[in-house]
Short mmCIF file of C-alpha atoms in Angstrom, two decimals:
data_model
loop_
_atom_site.label_atom_id
_atom_site.label_comp_id
_atom_site.label_asym_id
_atom_site.label_seq_id
_atom_site.Cartn_x
_atom_site.Cartn_y
_atom_site.Cartn_z
CA MET A 167 -11.36 9.06 -12.82
CA SER A 168 -11.78 8.11 -16.43
CA ASN A 169 -8.98 6.24 -18.13
CA SER A 170 -8.12 9.10 -20.61
CA SER A 171 -7.82 11.70 -17.60
CA ASN A 172 -4.65 12.44 -15.34
CA PHE A 173 -2.99 15.03 -13.25
CA LEU A 174 0.13 16.22 -11.37
CA VAL A 175 -0.23 18.55 -8.77
CA GLU A 176 3.47 20.22 -7.63
CA TYR A 177 3.98 22.72 -4.96
CA LEU A 178 6.74 25.18 -5.38
CA PRO A 179 7.49 26.79 -2.18
CA ARG A 180 10.10 29.25 -3.66
CA ILE A 181 7.22 31.11 -5.19
CA ALA A 182 4.74 29.91 -2.93
CA THR A 183 2.59 28.39 -5.63
CA THR A 184 1.02 25.19 -6.52
CA SER A 185 0.77 23.89 -10.05
CA ILE A 186 -2.03 21.41 -11.12
CA VAL A 187 -1.64 20.06 -14.52
CA LEU A 188 -4.84 18.49 -15.75
CA GLU A 189 -4.69 16.09 -18.95
CA GLY A 190 -7.45 14.60 -20.83
CA PHE A 191 -10.03 17.13 -19.92
CA LYS A 192 -11.97 18.95 -22.83
CA LYS A 193 -13.52 21.06 -20.54
CA VAL A 194 -12.78 21.85 -16.68
CA VAL A 195 -15.09 23.84 -14.10
CA LEU A 196 -13.82 24.30 -10.64
CA GLU A 197 -16.21 23.35 -7.92
CA HIS A 198 -14.39 24.16 -4.86
CA ILE A 199 -11.13 24.96 -3.83
CA GLY A 200 -10.15 24.24 -0.07
CA SER A 201 -7.03 24.27 2.08
CA ASN A 202 -5.90 20.97 0.97
CA LYS A 203 -8.12 19.73 -1.83
CA VAL A 204 -9.61 20.83 -4.84
CA VAL A 205 -12.82 19.56 -6.72
CA LEU A 206 -13.67 20.01 -10.42
CA ARG A 207 -16.39 18.89 -13.14
CA ASP A 208 -15.24 17.85 -16.54
CA GLU A 209 -17.33 18.12 -19.77
CA LYS A 210 -19.33 14.83 -18.93
CA GLN A 211 -20.07 16.36 -15.51
CA GLN A 212 -18.02 13.97 -13.67
CA SER A 213 -16.40 15.31 -10.63
CA TYR A 214 -12.73 14.81 -9.36
CA GLU A 215 -11.46 15.21 -6.14
CA ILE A 216 -7.48 16.28 -5.95
CA VAL A 217 -5.87 16.23 -2.76
CA LEU A 218 -3.11 18.69 -2.38
CA PRO A 219 0.36 18.33 -0.94
CA HIS A 220 0.55 21.16 0.68
CA SER A 221 -2.32 22.92 2.71
CA HIS A 222 -2.43 26.82 2.14
CA LYS A 223 -4.13 29.24 4.39
CA GLU A 224 -5.38 31.80 2.42
CA LEU A 225 -5.06 32.12 -1.88
CA LEU A 226 -3.89 35.33 -3.45
CA SER A 227 -5.18 34.16 -6.58
CA GLN A 228 -6.22 31.12 -8.99
CA THR A 229 -5.74 30.95 -12.62
CA LEU A 230 -7.17 28.31 -14.79
CA THR A 231 -5.48 28.23 -18.19
CA LYS A 232 -6.38 25.94 -21.22
CA ILE A 233 -3.11 24.55 -22.59
CA ASN A 234 -4.56 22.50 -25.56
CA ASP A 235 -7.51 20.93 -26.50
CA GLU A 236 -7.05 18.10 -23.59
CA GLU A 237 -4.76 19.89 -21.10
CA TYR A 238 -5.31 22.61 -18.46
CA LEU A 239 -2.94 24.35 -16.10
CA LEU A 240 -4.48 25.38 -12.51
CA THR A 241 -2.18 27.70 -10.63
CA LEU A 242 -3.08 28.69 -7.06
CA LYS A 243 -0.89 31.53 -5.59
CA GLU A 244 -0.64 31.98 -1.97
CA GLU A 245 1.17 34.40 0.32
CA LYS A 246 4.80 33.64 0.70
CA GLU A 247 5.86 32.94 3.99
CA LYS A 248 9.38 33.35 5.58
CA PRO A 249 11.42 30.27 5.56
CA THR A 250 12.82 28.94 8.74
CA ARG A 251 15.73 27.83 6.74
CA PRO A 252 16.84 28.00 3.08
CA LEU A 253 14.38 26.78 0.78
CA ASN A 254 15.92 23.77 -1.11
CA ASP A 255 18.00 23.24 1.94
CA ILE A 256 19.13 19.52 1.57
CA MET A 257 19.77 19.44 5.44
CA SER A 258 16.09 20.06 5.81
CA LEU A 259 15.05 16.69 4.45
CA PRO A 260 14.08 13.89 6.74
CA GLN A 261 16.72 11.05 7.55
CA SER A 262 16.35 7.70 6.27
CA LYS A 263 15.00 4.86 8.00
CA TRP A 264 16.48 3.50 11.24
CA THR A 265 18.18 6.29 12.56
CA LYS A 266 20.13 6.66 16.15
CA ARG A 267 16.97 8.36 17.67
CA GLN A 268 14.26 5.58 16.34
CA LEU A 269 16.43 2.67 17.51
CA ILE A 270 17.21 4.10 20.93
CA ASP A 271 13.59 5.06 21.71
CA SER A 272 12.80 1.43 21.46
CA ASP A 273 12.81 -0.57 24.54
CA CYS A 274 14.70 -3.22 22.70
CA PHE A 275 15.25 -4.06 18.96
CA ASN A 276 16.62 -6.70 16.69
CA LEU A 277 18.39 -6.47 13.38
CA CYS A 278 17.92 -9.56 12.15
CA CYS A 279 19.02 -11.31 8.52
CA LEU A 280 16.45 -10.88 6.16
CA GLN A 281 16.82 -14.24 4.68
CA CYS A 282 16.70 -16.51 7.58
CA GLY A 283 15.98 -14.20 10.55
CA LYS A 284 19.15 -14.59 12.56
CA GLU A 285 19.75 -12.08 15.01
CA ILE A 286 22.68 -9.89 13.97
CA ILE A 287 22.58 -6.87 15.87
CA ASN A 288 20.65 -6.70 19.30
CA GLY A 289 20.88 -5.72 23.04
CA GLN A 290 23.47 -8.42 23.77
CA ASN A 291 26.29 -7.01 21.26
CA CYS A 292 24.81 -3.48 20.89
CA THR A 293 25.30 -1.17 24.04
CA LYS A 294 26.14 2.33 22.33
CA ILE A 295 24.78 3.89 19.10
CA ASN A 296 26.25 6.61 17.27
CA GLU A 297 25.61 8.15 13.65
CA MET A 298 28.17 8.54 11.02
CA PRO A 299 28.78 12.08 10.18
CA SER A 300 28.39 11.58 6.41
CA GLU A 301 29.04 8.56 4.20
CA PHE A 302 31.48 10.44 2.53
CA TRP A 303 33.47 11.74 5.47
CA THR A 304 37.11 11.32 4.21
CA GLU A 305 36.21 13.77 1.38
CA LEU A 306 35.32 16.36 4.07
CA MET A 307 38.70 15.99 6.05
CA ASP A 308 39.89 19.68 4.30
CA TYR A 309 36.92 21.24 6.17
CA TRP A 310 37.44 19.43 9.54
CA HIS A 311 40.81 19.48 10.35
CA CYS A 312 43.36 22.34 10.07
CA HIS A 313 46.25 19.68 10.71
CA LYS A 314 44.67 16.40 9.21
CA PRO A 315 46.76 13.34 8.89
CA THR A 316 49.11 12.82 5.84
CA THR A 317 46.78 10.31 4.43
CA VAL A 318 43.42 9.11 5.81
CA THR A 319 43.81 5.53 4.40
CA SER A 320 46.69 4.81 6.83
CA GLU A 321 46.00 2.30 9.51
CA PHE A 322 47.48 4.74 11.98
CA TYR A 323 44.48 7.28 11.13
CA SER A 324 42.37 5.02 13.78
CA LEU A 325 38.76 5.94 13.87
CA GLN A 326 38.90 5.19 17.51
CA LYS A 327 41.15 7.91 18.15
CA ASN A 328 39.38 10.44 15.86
CA SER A 329 35.75 9.81 16.96
CA LEU A 330 34.85 7.69 14.21
CA ARG A 331 35.97 4.11 14.83
CA PRO A 332 33.27 2.56 16.98
CA CYS A 333 34.09 0.87 20.42
CA LEU A 334 33.62 -2.79 21.35
CA ASN A 335 29.55 -3.25 21.32
CA GLU A 336 29.19 0.22 19.55
CA ILE A 337 27.39 0.44 16.36
CA LEU A 338 27.70 3.40 13.81
CA ILE A 339 24.71 4.22 11.65
CA GLY A 340 25.09 5.54 8.14
CA GLU A 341 21.88 6.44 5.90
CA SER A 342 22.08 3.18 4.37
CA PHE A 343 24.43 1.05 6.32
CA PHE A 344 25.49 -0.32 9.90
CA GLN A 345 28.97 -0.51 10.77
CA ALA A 346 30.78 -2.26 13.66
CA LEU A 347 34.22 -3.74 14.80
CA GLU A 348 34.65 -7.53 13.77
CA ASP A 349 34.45 -8.59 17.45
CA THR A 350 31.23 -6.73 17.67
CA LEU A 351 29.74 -9.17 15.13
CA PHE A 352 31.57 -12.02 16.15
CA SER A 353 29.94 -15.67 15.60
CA ARG A 354 26.91 -13.73 13.97
CA VAL A 355 28.52 -13.30 10.70
CA THR A 356 31.44 -14.74 8.77
CA VAL A 357 33.49 -13.52 5.88
CA LYS A 358 34.49 -15.18 2.56
CA GLY A 359 35.83 -13.68 -0.44
CA GLY A 360 35.55 -10.07 0.30
CA SER A 361 32.06 -10.49 1.67
CA VAL A 362 30.36 -10.54 5.00
CA LEU A 363 27.91 -13.47 5.46
CA CYS A 364 25.34 -14.48 7.66
CA ALA A 365 26.72 -17.23 9.79
CA GLU A 366 23.22 -18.99 9.75
CA CYS A 367 22.10 -19.02 6.21
CA GLY A 368 25.29 -17.73 4.33
CA GLU A 369 23.39 -14.60 2.59
CA ARG A 370 25.52 -11.71 1.93
CA LEU A 371 24.87 -8.80 4.45
CA GLY A 372 27.97 -6.63 3.63
CA ILE A 373 31.64 -6.13 3.14
CA PRO A 374 34.61 -5.72 5.26
CA VAL A 375 35.91 -2.24 5.40
CA LYS A 376 39.09 -0.70 7.02
CA ASP A 377 40.28 -0.73 10.71
CA HIS A 378 38.83 -4.14 11.18
CA MET A 379 35.35 -3.32 10.89
CA TYR A 380 32.33 -4.71 9.12
CA ARG A 381 29.63 -2.71 7.08
CA LEU A 382 26.13 -4.08 6.81
CA HIS A 383 23.57 -3.15 4.34
CA LYS A 384 20.17 -1.94 5.92
CA TRP A 385 18.27 -3.50 3.03
CA LYS A 386 19.80 -6.84 3.97
CA LEU A 387 18.22 -6.81 7.50
CA LYS A 388 14.83 -6.87 9.11
CA LEU A 389 14.12 -4.49 12.15
CA ILE A 390 11.86 -6.11 14.93
CA ARG A 391 11.21 -3.71 17.58
CA GLU A 392 8.54 -4.21 20.56
CA GLY A 393 5.21 -2.78 19.93
CA PHE A 394 5.81 -2.28 16.15
CA SER A 395 5.45 -4.30 12.85
CA ASP A 396 8.59 -5.72 11.52
CA GLU A 397 10.15 -3.40 9.01
CA THR A 398 12.45 -3.92 6.06
CA PHE A 399 14.74 -1.18 4.50
CA PRO A 400 13.61 -0.71 0.73
CA PRO A 401 16.78 -1.08 -1.45
CA ALA A 402 16.26 1.70 -3.62
CA GLN A 403 16.68 4.04 -0.66
CA GLU A 404 20.40 2.99 -0.64
CA ILE A 405 20.61 5.10 -4.02
CA VAL A 406 18.87 7.93 -2.60
CA SER A 407 21.45 7.90 0.20
CA VAL A 408 24.35 7.92 -2.51
CA LEU A 409 22.62 10.75 -4.27
CA LEU A 410 22.15 12.97 -1.11
CA ASN A 411 25.47 12.37 0.02
CA CYS A 412 27.28 13.24 -3.31
CA THR A 413 25.21 16.64 -3.20
CA ARG A 414 26.29 17.04 0.60
CA ALA A 415 29.81 16.34 -0.13
CA ASN A 416 30.65 17.90 -3.34
CA SER A 417 27.64 20.32 -4.16
CA THR A 418 26.96 18.44 -7.33
CA ARG A 419 23.54 17.87 -8.92
CA TYR A 420 24.75 15.63 -11.68
CA MET A 421 25.64 11.92 -10.94
CA LEU A 422 26.59 8.79 -13.17
CA LEU A 423 25.61 5.66 -11.54
CA LYS A 424 27.29 2.48 -12.54
CA SER A 425 26.49 -1.12 -11.41
CA GLU A 426 27.96 -4.13 -13.26
CA GLU A 427 27.35 -3.21 -17.07
CA LYS A 428 24.28 -0.90 -16.09
CA GLN A 429 24.80 2.69 -16.19
CA LEU A 430 22.27 5.88 -15.51
CA PHE A 431 22.73 9.50 -15.59
CA ILE A 432 20.91 11.32 -13.17
CA TRP A 433 20.23 15.12 -12.50
CA LEU A 434 19.14 16.16 -9.20
CA PHE A 435 16.96 18.71 -10.44
CA SER A 436 15.22 19.68 -6.83
CA ILE A 437 14.91 18.76 -3.37
CA GLY A 438 12.19 18.94 -1.18
CA SER A 439 9.51 18.66 -3.63
CA GLU A 440 5.80 18.07 -2.51
CA VAL A 441 3.70 16.54 -5.17
CA THR A 442 0.43 14.52 -5.65
CA LEU A 443 0.67 11.94 -8.39
CA GLY A 444 -2.59 10.82 -10.43
CA ASN A 445 -3.81 8.26 -7.97
CA ASN A 446 -3.80 10.90 -5.31
CA ARG A 447 -0.69 9.76 -3.73
CA ILE A 448 1.11 12.30 -1.82
CA LEU A 449 4.91 12.56 -1.89
CA LYS A 450 6.66 14.84 0.49
CA GLY A 451 10.20 15.78 0.88
CA CYS A 452 10.95 14.11 -2.48
CA LEU A 453 13.63 14.59 -4.99
CA LYS A 454 12.60 15.65 -8.58
CA ILE A 455 14.96 13.63 -10.68
CA PHE A 456 15.76 13.74 -14.37
CA TYR A 457 17.30 10.69 -15.71
CA THR A 458 18.74 9.16 -18.87
CA THR A 459 20.77 6.12 -20.30
CA ASP A 460 22.43 8.48 -22.57
CA ILE A 461 25.64 8.94 -20.53
CA HIS A 462 27.22 11.05 -23.08
CA LEU A 463 24.48 13.83 -23.13
CA LYS A 464 26.34 17.14 -22.70
CA VAL A 465 25.44 19.27 -19.83
CA GLY A 466 28.30 22.04 -19.67
CA ILE A 467 31.95 22.01 -19.84
CA LYS A 468 32.39 23.12 -16.53
CA THR A 469 29.66 21.10 -14.62
CA ASN A 470 31.05 18.59 -12.03
CA ILE A 471 29.79 15.13 -12.70
CA GLU A 472 30.17 12.63 -9.75
CA GLU A 473 30.39 8.83 -10.89
CA GLU A 474 29.51 6.35 -8.11
CA GLU A 475 29.67 2.44 -8.12
CA VAL A 476 26.43 1.14 -6.50
CA ASN A 477 25.05 -2.24 -5.64
CA LEU A 478 23.24 -3.98 -8.14
CA ILE A 479 19.82 -4.96 -6.49
CA PRO A 480 19.18 -1.50 -5.11
CA PHE A 481 20.33 0.17 -8.55
CA GLU A 482 17.60 -2.13 -10.18
CA ASN A 483 15.13 -1.30 -7.71
CA PHE A 484 15.70 2.48 -7.94
CA ILE A 485 15.22 2.43 -11.78
CA CYS A 486 11.97 0.55 -11.70
CA ARG A 487 10.26 2.81 -9.26
CA LEU A 488 11.76 5.85 -11.35
CA LYS A 489 9.81 4.31 -14.36
CA ASP A 490 6.78 3.36 -12.07
CA VAL A 491 6.41 7.34 -11.23
CA ASN A 492 7.50 8.32 -14.87
CA SER A 493 4.77 6.25 -16.20
CA ILE A 494 1.88 7.97 -14.28
CA LEU A 495 2.76 11.44 -14.79
CA PRO A 496 0.81 13.50 -17.35
CA ALA A 497 2.04 12.85 -20.94
CA SER A 498 3.58 16.58 -21.05
CA LYS A 499 5.49 16.21 -17.81
CA ARG A 500 7.18 12.87 -18.29
CA LYS A 501 10.19 14.62 -20.33
CA PHE A 502 12.48 17.29 -19.94
CA GLY A 503 14.20 17.81 -23.29
CA PRO A 504 16.57 14.69 -23.51
CA TRP A 505 15.71 13.67 -19.77
CA ASP A 506 13.04 11.43 -17.88
CA VAL A 507 11.16 12.88 -15.15
CA ALA A 508 10.28 11.26 -11.79
CA TYR A 509 9.63 12.08 -8.15
CA PHE A 510 11.27 9.80 -5.64
CA PRO A 511 10.60 10.33 -1.78
CA VAL A 512 13.57 10.47 0.42
CA ALA A 513 12.22 8.44 3.24
#
């Protein structure tokens, strides 16, 4: 592809339509439209193969429209299938890495300090694994209990008696963290100044939480499994977990992320998008995110805006990845009014 040519493919499941924006083309001739790719030719007789993020069975129509001197829009319409669950359903998205199923399917696994490799969680101190229902479970108490405790912050509201506090050598898994009793992680971690540190190298792994538990960030660990390459957890995925959990808990699509002196205003525009970027990289089950540093942008008086304090390193990684994706979009698709546009995979 020439330096001046670019494209963006976006599959819109609600209307069973694939939209392909072609930038930098003075003339476009369609050579072939297959179930999973489009081949076209430009004014210099150079051919381009564009991979589609969604394979279609049969097209009802195809429309090529010239937008301006160097931009075309190719629209592929297919027969709409009845979805098995509501479209744009947040619960249909894949879970993040290192789920309960992924770990119990392994013959053995070690979760080690990313810095020095010290074993933090393995078969010696982990005999049972369960998943946290939500990283915002306290906010959902009104829906779970007819007669909930007077205050969920009370020491007497023991997670052990209410199915959320783990037993000794039991690990709870959240989308972006592991949680366990202090005794489960005895001698493997230490606590200093409100931080949980690796007992070997002193690297900060997480924080102490209520009921004598420690919470360890997944992005601070390395997963070693027999028969698999060593895995790490991208720090930016922690921010994705925050966005998804805000939406699950409060049905909000607007979030103000804060980390130290930095802030970013997010509009989670759509969920479950399927796109192909200009380098033929396919993103499935991703978030379409509008973002801006203008935290005073008006979005409506009655709009609920969730504010979240997040960790700095995941926050900075998240912003960098948003900017990377935004930079390779066609120029006409990089902005939506005052918002910058990006796509971010959930897993």
